[in-house]
Tab-separated table of C-alpha atoms and ligand atoms in Angstrom:
chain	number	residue	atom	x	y	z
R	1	UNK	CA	100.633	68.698	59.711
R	2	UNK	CA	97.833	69.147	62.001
R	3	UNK	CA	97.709	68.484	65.560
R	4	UNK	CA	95.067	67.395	68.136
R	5	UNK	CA	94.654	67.536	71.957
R	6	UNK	CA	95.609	64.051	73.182
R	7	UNK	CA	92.496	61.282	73.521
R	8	UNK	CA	89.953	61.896	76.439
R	9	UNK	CA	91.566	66.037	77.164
R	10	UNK	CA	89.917	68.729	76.066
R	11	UNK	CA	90.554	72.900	75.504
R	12	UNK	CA	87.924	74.577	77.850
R	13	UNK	CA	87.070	77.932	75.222
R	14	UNK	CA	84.816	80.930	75.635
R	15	UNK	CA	81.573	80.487	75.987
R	16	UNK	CA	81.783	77.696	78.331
R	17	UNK	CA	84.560	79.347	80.225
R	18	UNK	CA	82.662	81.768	81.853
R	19	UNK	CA	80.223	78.859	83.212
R	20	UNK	CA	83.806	77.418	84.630
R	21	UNK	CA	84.724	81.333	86.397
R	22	UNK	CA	81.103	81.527	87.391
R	23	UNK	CA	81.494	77.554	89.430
R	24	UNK	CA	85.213	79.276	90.914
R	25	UNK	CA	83.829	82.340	91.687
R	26	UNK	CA	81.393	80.780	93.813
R	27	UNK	CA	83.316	78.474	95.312
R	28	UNK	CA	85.946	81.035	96.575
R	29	UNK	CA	83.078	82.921	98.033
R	30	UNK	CA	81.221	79.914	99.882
R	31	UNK	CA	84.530	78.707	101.024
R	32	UNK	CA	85.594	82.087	102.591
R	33	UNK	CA	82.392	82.013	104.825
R	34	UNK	CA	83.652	78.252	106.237
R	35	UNK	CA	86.926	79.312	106.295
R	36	UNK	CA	88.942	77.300	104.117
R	37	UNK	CA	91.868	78.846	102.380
R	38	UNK	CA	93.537	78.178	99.372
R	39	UNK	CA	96.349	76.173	98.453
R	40	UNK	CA	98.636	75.538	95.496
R	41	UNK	CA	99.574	72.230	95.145
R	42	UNK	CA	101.755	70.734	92.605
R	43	UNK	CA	100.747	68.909	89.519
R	44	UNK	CA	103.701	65.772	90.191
R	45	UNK	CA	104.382	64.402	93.302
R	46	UNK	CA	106.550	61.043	93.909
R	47	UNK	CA	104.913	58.146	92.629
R	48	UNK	CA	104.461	56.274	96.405
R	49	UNK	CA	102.469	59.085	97.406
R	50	UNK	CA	99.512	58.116	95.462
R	51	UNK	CA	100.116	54.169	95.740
R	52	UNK	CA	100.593	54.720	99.959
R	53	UNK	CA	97.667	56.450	100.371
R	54	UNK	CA	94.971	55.699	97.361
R	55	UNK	CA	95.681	52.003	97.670
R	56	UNK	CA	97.801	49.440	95.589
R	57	UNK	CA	95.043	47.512	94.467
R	58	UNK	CA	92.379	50.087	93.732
R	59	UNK	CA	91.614	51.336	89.902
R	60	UNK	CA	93.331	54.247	90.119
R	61	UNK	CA	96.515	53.091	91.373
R	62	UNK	CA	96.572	49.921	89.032
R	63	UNK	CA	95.355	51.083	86.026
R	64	UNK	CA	94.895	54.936	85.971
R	65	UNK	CA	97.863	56.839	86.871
R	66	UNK	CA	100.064	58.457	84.187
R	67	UNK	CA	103.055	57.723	85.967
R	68	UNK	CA	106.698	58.255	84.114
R	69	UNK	CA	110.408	58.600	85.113
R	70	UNK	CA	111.960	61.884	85.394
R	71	UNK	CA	115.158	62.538	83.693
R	72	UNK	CA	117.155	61.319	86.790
R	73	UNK	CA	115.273	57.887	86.521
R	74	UNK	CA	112.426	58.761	89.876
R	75	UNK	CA	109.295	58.058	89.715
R	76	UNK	CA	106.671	60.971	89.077
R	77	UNK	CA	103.363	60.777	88.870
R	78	UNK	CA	100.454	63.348	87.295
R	79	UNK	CA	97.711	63.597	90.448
R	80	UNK	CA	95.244	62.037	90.016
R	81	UNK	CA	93.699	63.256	92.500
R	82	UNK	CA	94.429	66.389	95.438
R	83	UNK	CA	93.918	64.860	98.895
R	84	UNK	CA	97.245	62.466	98.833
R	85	UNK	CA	99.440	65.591	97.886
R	86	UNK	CA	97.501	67.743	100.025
R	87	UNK	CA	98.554	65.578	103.233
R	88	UNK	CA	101.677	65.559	101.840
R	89	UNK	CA	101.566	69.344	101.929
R	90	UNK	CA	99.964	69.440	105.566
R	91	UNK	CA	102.607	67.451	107.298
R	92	UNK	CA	105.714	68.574	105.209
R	93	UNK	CA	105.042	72.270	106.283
R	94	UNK	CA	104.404	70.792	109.990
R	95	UNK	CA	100.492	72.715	109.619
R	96	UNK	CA	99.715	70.511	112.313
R	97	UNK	CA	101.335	72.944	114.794
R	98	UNK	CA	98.741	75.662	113.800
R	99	UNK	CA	95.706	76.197	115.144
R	100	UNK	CA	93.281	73.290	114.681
R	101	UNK	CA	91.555	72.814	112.411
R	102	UNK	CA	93.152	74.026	109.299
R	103	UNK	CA	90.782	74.241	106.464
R	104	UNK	CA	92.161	74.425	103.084
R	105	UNK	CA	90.880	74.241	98.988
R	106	UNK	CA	92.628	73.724	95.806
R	107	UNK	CA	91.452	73.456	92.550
R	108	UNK	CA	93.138	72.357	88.948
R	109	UNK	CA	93.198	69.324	86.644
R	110	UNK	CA	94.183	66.017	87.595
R	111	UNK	CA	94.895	62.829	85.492
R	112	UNK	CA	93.770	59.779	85.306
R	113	UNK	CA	94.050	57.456	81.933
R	114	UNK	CA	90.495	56.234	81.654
R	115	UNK	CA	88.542	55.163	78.732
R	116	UNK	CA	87.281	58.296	77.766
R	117	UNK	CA	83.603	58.767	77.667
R	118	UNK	CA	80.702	61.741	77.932
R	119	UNK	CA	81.654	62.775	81.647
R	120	UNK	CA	85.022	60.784	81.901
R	121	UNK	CA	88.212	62.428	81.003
R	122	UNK	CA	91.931	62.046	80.663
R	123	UNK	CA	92.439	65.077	82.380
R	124	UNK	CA	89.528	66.561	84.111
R	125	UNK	CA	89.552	69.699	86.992
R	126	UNK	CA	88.328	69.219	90.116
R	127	UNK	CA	87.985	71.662	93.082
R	128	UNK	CA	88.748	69.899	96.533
R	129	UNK	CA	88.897	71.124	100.177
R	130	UNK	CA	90.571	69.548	103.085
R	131	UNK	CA	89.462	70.024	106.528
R	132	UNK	CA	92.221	68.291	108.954
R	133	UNK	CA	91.902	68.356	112.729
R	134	UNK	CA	88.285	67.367	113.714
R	135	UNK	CA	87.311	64.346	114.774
R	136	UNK	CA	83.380	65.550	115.825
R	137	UNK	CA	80.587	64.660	113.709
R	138	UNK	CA	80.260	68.584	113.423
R	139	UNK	CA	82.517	69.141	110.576
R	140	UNK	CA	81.275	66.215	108.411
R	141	UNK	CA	77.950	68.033	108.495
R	142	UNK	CA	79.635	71.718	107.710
R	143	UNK	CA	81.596	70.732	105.188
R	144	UNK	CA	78.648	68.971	103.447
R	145	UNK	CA	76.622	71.664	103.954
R	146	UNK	CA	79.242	73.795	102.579
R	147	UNK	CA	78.810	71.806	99.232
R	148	UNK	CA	75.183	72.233	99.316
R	149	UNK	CA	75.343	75.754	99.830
R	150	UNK	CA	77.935	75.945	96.578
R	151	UNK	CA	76.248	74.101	94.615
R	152	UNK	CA	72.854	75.953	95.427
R	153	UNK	CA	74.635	78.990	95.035
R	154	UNK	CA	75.719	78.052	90.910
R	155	UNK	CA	72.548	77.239	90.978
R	156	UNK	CA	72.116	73.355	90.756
R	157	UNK	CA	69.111	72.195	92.850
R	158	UNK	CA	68.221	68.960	91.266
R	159	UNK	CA	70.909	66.828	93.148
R	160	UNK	CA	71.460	64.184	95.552
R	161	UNK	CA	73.142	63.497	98.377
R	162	UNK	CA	73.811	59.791	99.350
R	163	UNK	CA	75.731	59.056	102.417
R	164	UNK	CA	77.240	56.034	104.234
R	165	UNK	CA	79.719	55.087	106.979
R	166	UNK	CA	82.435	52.403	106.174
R	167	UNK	CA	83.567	52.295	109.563
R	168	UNK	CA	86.933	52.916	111.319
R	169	UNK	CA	90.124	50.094	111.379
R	170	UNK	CA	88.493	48.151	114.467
R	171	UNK	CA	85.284	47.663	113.009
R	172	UNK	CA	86.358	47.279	109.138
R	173	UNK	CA	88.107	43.710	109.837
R	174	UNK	CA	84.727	42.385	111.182
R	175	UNK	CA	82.683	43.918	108.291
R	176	UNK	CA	85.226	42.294	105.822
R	177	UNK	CA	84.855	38.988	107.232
R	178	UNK	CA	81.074	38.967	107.040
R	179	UNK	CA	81.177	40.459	103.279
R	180	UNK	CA	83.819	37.139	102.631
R	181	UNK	CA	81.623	34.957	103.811
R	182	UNK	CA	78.906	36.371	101.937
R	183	UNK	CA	80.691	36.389	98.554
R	184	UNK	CA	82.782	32.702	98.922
R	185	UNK	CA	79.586	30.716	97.398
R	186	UNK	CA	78.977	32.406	94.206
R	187	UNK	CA	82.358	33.896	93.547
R	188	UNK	CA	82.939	32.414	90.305
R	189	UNK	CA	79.337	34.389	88.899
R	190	UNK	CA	81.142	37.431	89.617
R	191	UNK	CA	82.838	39.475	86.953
R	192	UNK	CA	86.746	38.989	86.979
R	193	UNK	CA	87.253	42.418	88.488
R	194	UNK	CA	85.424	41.336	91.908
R	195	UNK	CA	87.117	37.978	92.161
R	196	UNK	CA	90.429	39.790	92.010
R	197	UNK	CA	88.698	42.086	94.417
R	198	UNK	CA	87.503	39.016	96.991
R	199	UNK	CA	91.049	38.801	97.819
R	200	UNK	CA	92.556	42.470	97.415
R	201	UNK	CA	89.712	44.573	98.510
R	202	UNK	CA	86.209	42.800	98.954
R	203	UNK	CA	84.393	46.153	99.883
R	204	UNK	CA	84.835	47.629	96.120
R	205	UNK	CA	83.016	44.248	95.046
R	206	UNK	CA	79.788	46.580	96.455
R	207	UNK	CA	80.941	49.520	94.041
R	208	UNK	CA	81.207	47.209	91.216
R	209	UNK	CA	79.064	48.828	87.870
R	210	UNK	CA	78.536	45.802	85.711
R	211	UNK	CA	74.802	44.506	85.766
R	212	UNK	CA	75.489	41.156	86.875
R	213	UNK	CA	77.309	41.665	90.166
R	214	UNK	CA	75.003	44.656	91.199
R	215	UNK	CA	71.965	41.732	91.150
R	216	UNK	CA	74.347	38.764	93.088
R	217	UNK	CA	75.540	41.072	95.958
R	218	UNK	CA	71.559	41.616	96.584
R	219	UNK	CA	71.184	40.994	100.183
R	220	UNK	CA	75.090	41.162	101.448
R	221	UNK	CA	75.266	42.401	104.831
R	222	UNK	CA	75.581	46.141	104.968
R	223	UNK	CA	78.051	47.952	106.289
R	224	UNK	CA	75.586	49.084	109.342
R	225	UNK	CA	74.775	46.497	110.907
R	226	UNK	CA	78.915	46.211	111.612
R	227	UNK	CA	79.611	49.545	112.392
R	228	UNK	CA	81.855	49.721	116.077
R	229	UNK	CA	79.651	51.942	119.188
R	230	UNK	CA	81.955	54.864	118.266
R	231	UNK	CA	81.290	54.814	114.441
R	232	UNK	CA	77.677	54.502	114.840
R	233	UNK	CA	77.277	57.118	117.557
R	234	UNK	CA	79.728	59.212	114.749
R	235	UNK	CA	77.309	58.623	111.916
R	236	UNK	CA	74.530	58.972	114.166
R	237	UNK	CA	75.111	62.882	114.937
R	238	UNK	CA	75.896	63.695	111.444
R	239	UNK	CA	72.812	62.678	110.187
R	240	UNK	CA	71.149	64.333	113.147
R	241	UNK	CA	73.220	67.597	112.344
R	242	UNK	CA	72.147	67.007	108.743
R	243	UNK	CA	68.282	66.724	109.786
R	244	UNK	CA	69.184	69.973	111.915
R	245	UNK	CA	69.996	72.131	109.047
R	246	UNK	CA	67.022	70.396	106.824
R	247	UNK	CA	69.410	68.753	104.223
R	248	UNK	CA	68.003	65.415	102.882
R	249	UNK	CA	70.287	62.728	101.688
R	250	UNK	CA	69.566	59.135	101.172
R	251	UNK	CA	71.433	56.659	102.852
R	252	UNK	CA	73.780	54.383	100.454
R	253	UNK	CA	75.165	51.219	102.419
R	254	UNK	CA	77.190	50.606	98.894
R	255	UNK	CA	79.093	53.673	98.887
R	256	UNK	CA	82.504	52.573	99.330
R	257	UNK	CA	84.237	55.204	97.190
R	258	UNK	CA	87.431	53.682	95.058
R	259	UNK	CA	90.376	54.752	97.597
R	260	UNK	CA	91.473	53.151	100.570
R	261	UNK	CA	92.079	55.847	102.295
R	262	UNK	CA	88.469	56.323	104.110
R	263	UNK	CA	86.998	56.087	107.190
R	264	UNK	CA	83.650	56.169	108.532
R	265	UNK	CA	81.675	58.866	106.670
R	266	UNK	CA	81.726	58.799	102.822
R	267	UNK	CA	79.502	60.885	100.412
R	268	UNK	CA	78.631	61.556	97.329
R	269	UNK	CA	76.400	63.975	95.270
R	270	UNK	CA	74.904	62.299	92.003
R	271	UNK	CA	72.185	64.206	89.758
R	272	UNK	CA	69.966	62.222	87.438
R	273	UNK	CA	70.624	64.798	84.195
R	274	UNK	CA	74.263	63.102	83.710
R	275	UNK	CA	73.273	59.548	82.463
R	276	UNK	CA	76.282	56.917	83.539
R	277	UNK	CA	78.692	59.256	85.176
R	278	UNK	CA	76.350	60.794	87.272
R	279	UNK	CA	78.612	61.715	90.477
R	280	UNK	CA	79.268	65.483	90.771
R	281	UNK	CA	81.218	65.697	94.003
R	282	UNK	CA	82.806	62.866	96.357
R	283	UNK	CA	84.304	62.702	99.879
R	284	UNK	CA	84.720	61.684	102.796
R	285	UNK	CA	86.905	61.176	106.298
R	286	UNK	CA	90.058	59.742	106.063
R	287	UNK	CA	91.232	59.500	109.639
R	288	UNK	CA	94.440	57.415	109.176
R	289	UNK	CA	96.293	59.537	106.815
R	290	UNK	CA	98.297	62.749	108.262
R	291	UNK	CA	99.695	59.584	110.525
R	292	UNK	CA	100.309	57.626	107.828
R	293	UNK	CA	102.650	60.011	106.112
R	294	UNK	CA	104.400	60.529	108.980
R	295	UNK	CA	102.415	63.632	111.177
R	296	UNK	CA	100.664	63.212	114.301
R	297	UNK	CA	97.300	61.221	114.087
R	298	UNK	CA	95.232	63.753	112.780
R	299	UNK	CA	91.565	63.441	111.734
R	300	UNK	CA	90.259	64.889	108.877
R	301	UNK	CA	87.593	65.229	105.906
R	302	UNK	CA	87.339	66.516	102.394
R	303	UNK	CA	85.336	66.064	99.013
R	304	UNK	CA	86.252	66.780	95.595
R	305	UNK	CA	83.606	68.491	93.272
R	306	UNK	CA	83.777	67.487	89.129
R	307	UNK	CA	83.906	70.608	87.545
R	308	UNK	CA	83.012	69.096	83.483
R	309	UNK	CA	79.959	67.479	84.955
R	310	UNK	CA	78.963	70.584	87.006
R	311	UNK	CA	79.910	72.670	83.700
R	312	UNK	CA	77.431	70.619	81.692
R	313	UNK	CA	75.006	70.370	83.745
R	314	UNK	CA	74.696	74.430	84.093
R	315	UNK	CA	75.380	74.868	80.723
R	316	UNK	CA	71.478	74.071	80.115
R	317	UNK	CA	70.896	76.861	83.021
R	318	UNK	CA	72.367	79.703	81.451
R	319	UNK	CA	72.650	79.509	78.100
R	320	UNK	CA	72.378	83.017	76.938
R	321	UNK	CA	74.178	84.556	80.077
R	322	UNK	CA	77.612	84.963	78.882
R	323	UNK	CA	79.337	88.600	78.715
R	324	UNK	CA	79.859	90.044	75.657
R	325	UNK	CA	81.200	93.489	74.225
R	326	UNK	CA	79.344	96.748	75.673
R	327	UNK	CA	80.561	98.921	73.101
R	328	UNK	CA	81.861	98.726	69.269
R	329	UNK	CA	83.490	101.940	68.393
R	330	UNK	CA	83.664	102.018	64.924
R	331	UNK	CA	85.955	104.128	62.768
R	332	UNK	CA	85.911	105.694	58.794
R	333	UNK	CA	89.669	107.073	58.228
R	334	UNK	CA	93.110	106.982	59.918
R	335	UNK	CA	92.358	109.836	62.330
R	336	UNK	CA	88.927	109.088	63.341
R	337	UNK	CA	90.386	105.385	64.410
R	338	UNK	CA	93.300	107.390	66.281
R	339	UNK	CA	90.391	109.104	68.047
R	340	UNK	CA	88.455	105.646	68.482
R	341	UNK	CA	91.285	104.641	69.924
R	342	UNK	CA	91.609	107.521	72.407
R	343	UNK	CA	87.980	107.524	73.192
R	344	UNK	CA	88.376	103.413	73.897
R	345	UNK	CA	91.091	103.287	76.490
R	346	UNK	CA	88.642	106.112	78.730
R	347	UNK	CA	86.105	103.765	78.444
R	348	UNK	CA	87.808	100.501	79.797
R	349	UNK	CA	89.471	102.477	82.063
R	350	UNK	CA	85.997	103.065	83.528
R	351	UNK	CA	85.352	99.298	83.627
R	352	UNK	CA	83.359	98.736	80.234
R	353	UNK	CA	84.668	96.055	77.774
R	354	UNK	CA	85.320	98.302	74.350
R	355	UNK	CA	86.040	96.535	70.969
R	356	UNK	CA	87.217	98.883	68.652
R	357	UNK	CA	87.581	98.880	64.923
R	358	UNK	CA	91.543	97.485	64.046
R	359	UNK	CA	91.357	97.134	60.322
R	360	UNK	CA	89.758	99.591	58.010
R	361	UNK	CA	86.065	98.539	56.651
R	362	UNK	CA	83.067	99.949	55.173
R	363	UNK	CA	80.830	101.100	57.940
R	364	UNK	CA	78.263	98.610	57.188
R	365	UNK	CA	80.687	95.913	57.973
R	366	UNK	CA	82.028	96.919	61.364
R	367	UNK	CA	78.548	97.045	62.566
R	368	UNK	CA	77.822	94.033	61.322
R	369	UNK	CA	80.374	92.360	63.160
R	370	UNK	CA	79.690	95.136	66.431
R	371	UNK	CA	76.320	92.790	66.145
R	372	UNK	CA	77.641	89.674	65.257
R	373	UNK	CA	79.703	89.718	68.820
R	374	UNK	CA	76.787	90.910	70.559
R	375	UNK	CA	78.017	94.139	71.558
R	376	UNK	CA	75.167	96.829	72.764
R	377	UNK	CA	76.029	99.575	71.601
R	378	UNK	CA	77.788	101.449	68.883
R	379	UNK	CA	79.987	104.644	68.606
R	380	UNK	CA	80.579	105.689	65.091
R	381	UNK	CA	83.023	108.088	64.327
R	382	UNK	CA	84.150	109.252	60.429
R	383	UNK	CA	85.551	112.332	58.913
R	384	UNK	CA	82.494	114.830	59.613
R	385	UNK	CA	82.001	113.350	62.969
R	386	UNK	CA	85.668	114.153	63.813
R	387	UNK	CA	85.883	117.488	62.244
R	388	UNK	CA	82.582	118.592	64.665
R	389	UNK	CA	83.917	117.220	67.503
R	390	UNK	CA	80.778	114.620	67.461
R	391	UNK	CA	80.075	111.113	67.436
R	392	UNK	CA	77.375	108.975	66.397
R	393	UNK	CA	75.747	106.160	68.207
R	394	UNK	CA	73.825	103.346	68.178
R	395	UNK	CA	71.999	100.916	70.260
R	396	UNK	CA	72.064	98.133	69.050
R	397	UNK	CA	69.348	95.781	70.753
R	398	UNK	CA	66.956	97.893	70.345
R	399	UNK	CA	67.998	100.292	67.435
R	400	UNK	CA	68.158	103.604	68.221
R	401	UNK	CA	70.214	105.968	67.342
R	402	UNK	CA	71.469	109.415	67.764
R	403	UNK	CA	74.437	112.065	67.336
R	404	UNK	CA	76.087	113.188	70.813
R	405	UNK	CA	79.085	115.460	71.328
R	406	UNK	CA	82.339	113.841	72.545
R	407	UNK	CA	82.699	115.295	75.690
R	408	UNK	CA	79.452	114.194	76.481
R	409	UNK	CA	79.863	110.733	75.821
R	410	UNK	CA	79.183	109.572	79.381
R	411	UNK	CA	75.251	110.530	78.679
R	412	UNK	CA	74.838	107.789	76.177
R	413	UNK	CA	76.342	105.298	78.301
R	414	UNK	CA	74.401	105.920	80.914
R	415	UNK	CA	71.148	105.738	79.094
R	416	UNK	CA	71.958	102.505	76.718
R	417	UNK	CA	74.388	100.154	79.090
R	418	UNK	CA	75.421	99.205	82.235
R	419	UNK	CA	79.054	98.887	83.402
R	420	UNK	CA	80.781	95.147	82.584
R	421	UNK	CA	81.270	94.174	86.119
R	422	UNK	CA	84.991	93.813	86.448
H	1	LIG	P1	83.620	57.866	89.236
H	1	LIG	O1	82.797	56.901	90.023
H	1	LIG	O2	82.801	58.764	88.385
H	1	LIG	O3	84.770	57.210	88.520
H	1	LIG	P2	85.486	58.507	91.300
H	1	LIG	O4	84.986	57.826	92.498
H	1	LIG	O5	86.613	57.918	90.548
H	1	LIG	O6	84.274	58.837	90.309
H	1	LIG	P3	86.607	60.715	92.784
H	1	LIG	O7	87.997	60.256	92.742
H	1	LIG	O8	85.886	60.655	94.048
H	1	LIG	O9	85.784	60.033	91.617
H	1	LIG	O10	86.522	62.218	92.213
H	1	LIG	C1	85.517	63.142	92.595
H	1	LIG	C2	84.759	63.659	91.389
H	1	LIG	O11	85.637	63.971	90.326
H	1	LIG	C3	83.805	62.649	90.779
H	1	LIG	O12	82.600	62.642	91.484
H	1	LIG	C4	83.639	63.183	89.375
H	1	LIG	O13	82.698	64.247	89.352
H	1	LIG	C5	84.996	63.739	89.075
H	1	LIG	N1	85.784	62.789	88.259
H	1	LIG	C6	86.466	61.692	88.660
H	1	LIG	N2	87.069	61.091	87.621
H	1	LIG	C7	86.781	61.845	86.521
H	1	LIG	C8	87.131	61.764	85.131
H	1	LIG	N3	87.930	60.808	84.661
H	1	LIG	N4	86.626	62.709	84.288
H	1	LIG	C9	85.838	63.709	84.750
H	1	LIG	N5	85.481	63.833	86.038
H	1	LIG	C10	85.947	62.920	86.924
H	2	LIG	MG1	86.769	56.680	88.888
């Protein structure tokens, strides 16, 4: 009987791993400088957490959630997402009594059952941070900077940053009305999805993908032109702050982003080397929320970064930059692989990655496989070797080769590798 990973999830394997630790590595570093800490949220949460805050009649909550009972009959549901159970998080353990702002990041897989498809997954990872206490225009511009400078730092450049303002509750209602009208002529053109969505939620109608609705919602009033004094003067200074620091965006009037749970700003970084799923990285405010479930009115931002899409698009970057072995110690007899052994432990414990030899073979075997897992260099030891207290070595990317005495080992290292970092 053989088994397979279940439809649209995937095993993340060596080499592509390392891109993955590289993206993490990064990310815990650019965070640190902001200040955002980590947090370990859970995989489950209650089911109403997710349809609360994410909206009952968005995509996710209607059609995407791998949602089950538990064995005493609640309802659980696999995130689909981190800032719902990271609210949850923030006002359970009463963080709003800290010192504002509290700036936190997660990262691990969430779930969502989509059609899978090249950059759309059944389970996918995302990393996500959570800023919660600022209402200024300030922190929408560092934490998008923040993403620039991570993303920058793994060494993307070729992105873009598209940004919009959806407004706040007083100025939404107005905005709605004036999309209505708009849409109530040539409703019945539109696909099935945005009629449902004239009545449920007529601002997704603008995030609709299908070909036909993108040309009849030409020329619907944008979201701009609606936008309350406060909201404008709000997306006003970011984009100044932005224009400060020299980061160029382009300004999006249909970026709605598929959860309710917004307000005003909402982002999004897309690069052009993804074909359809081309969004790396989403966020935005969602002002409303900590109140919502149950804290103090609390402002707050976040954005979640795709880590597949990131993965494949550096995967064409580095290609050839993954570690592999520094040294092969290869062994001819029982003793000389007792001594291999010996000799291998010394060497790890001073921070280089050592394969040694676990099964006897001829010589000209282990170093073919010493090559064939890219290790640099070589330490041969057999009979003679042992009995002289010697070893032989090789390098083997560029093919030298020489006899050294054991104790002075460290001399070859020097000369034909560097240290793994650790
Ligand atoms: P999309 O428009 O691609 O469906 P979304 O608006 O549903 O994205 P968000 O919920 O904002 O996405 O998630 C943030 C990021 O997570 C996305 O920009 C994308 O990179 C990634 N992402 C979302 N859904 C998936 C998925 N099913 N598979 C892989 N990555 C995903
Ligand atoms: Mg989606």
């Amino acid at each position: 009987m053989a088994y397979n990973a279940l439809k649209g999830i995937q095993d993340i394997l060596p080499p592509d791993i390392h891109i993955w630790q590289k993206i993490e590595s990064v990310a815990r570093e650019v965070f640190q400088r902001y200040g955002f800490q980590e947090i370990r949220i859970p995989i489950i949460e209650s089911t109403d957490i997710f349809i609360r805050s994410i909206g009952e009649t968005t995509d996710i909550v209607e059609k995407e959630m791998y949602t089950f009972p538990d064995k005493a009959g609640r309802s659980i549901t696999m995130r689909p997402e981190g800032t719902a159970p990271a609210v949850r998080c923030y006002v359970e353990h009463h963080l709003y009594n800290l010192p504002s702002p509290q700036k936190f990041f997660y990262s691990g897989p969430m779930f969502r059952y989509e059609r899978p498809q090249k950059g759309r997954f059944r389970q996918f990872y995302q990393i996500g941070v959570e800023a919660f206490g600022v209402s200024q225009p300030s922190i929408d511009a560092e934490v998008i900077a923040m993403l620039k400078n991570l993303l920058e730092g793994i060494g993307l450049k070729e992105v873009n940053f598209e940004l919009n303002s959806i407004g706040c509750e007083k100025c939404r209602p107005d905005y709605k009305n004036a999309l209505l009208k708009f849409f109530e002529n040539r409703l019945s053109d539109f696909c099935p999805d945005c009629q449902r969505r004239y009545n449920t939620n007529p601002l997704r109608i603008l995030d609709c993908k299908v070909e036909r609705c993108i040309e009849l919602r030409k020329g619907a009033p944008a979201v701009a032109e609606h936008l309350c004094g406060n909201c404008r003067e709000h997306f006003n200074e970011l984009v100044s702050r932005l224009d400060l620091m020299k980061i160029s965006y382009t300004l999006n009037p249909n970026l709605v982003r598929g959860l309710d749970y917004y307000t005003r700003t909402t982002f999004e970084v897309t690069s052009e080397h993804l074909g359809a799923q081309k969004a790396v990285a989403a966020g935005g405010r969602y002002d409303r929320l900590v109140e919502e479930f149950g804290g103090p009115s609390t402002p707050a931002i976040g954005f979640a970064i795709g880590m597949e899409r990131i993965a494949t698009l550096l995967k064409e970057i580095w290609s050839d930059e993954h570690p592999s072995p520094k040294i092969f110690i290869a062994t001819l007899g029982k003793e000389a692989e007792i001594e291999g052994f010996r000799i291998a432990e010394d060497l790890r414990a001073k921070g280089f990655w050592v394969e040694p030899n676990y099964a006897g073979a001829s010589l000209k075997s282990q170093l073919r496989k010493a090559d064939r897992i890219g290790a640099e260099l070589a330490l041969i030891i057999g009979e003679n070797e042992l009995k002289a207290g010697k070893i032989q070595w090789k390098n083997l990317k560029k093919g030298e080769q020489g006899e050294v005495e054991i104790k002075d080992i460290q001399a070859i290292l020097t000369d034909n590798i560097q240290p793994s970092n650790p």
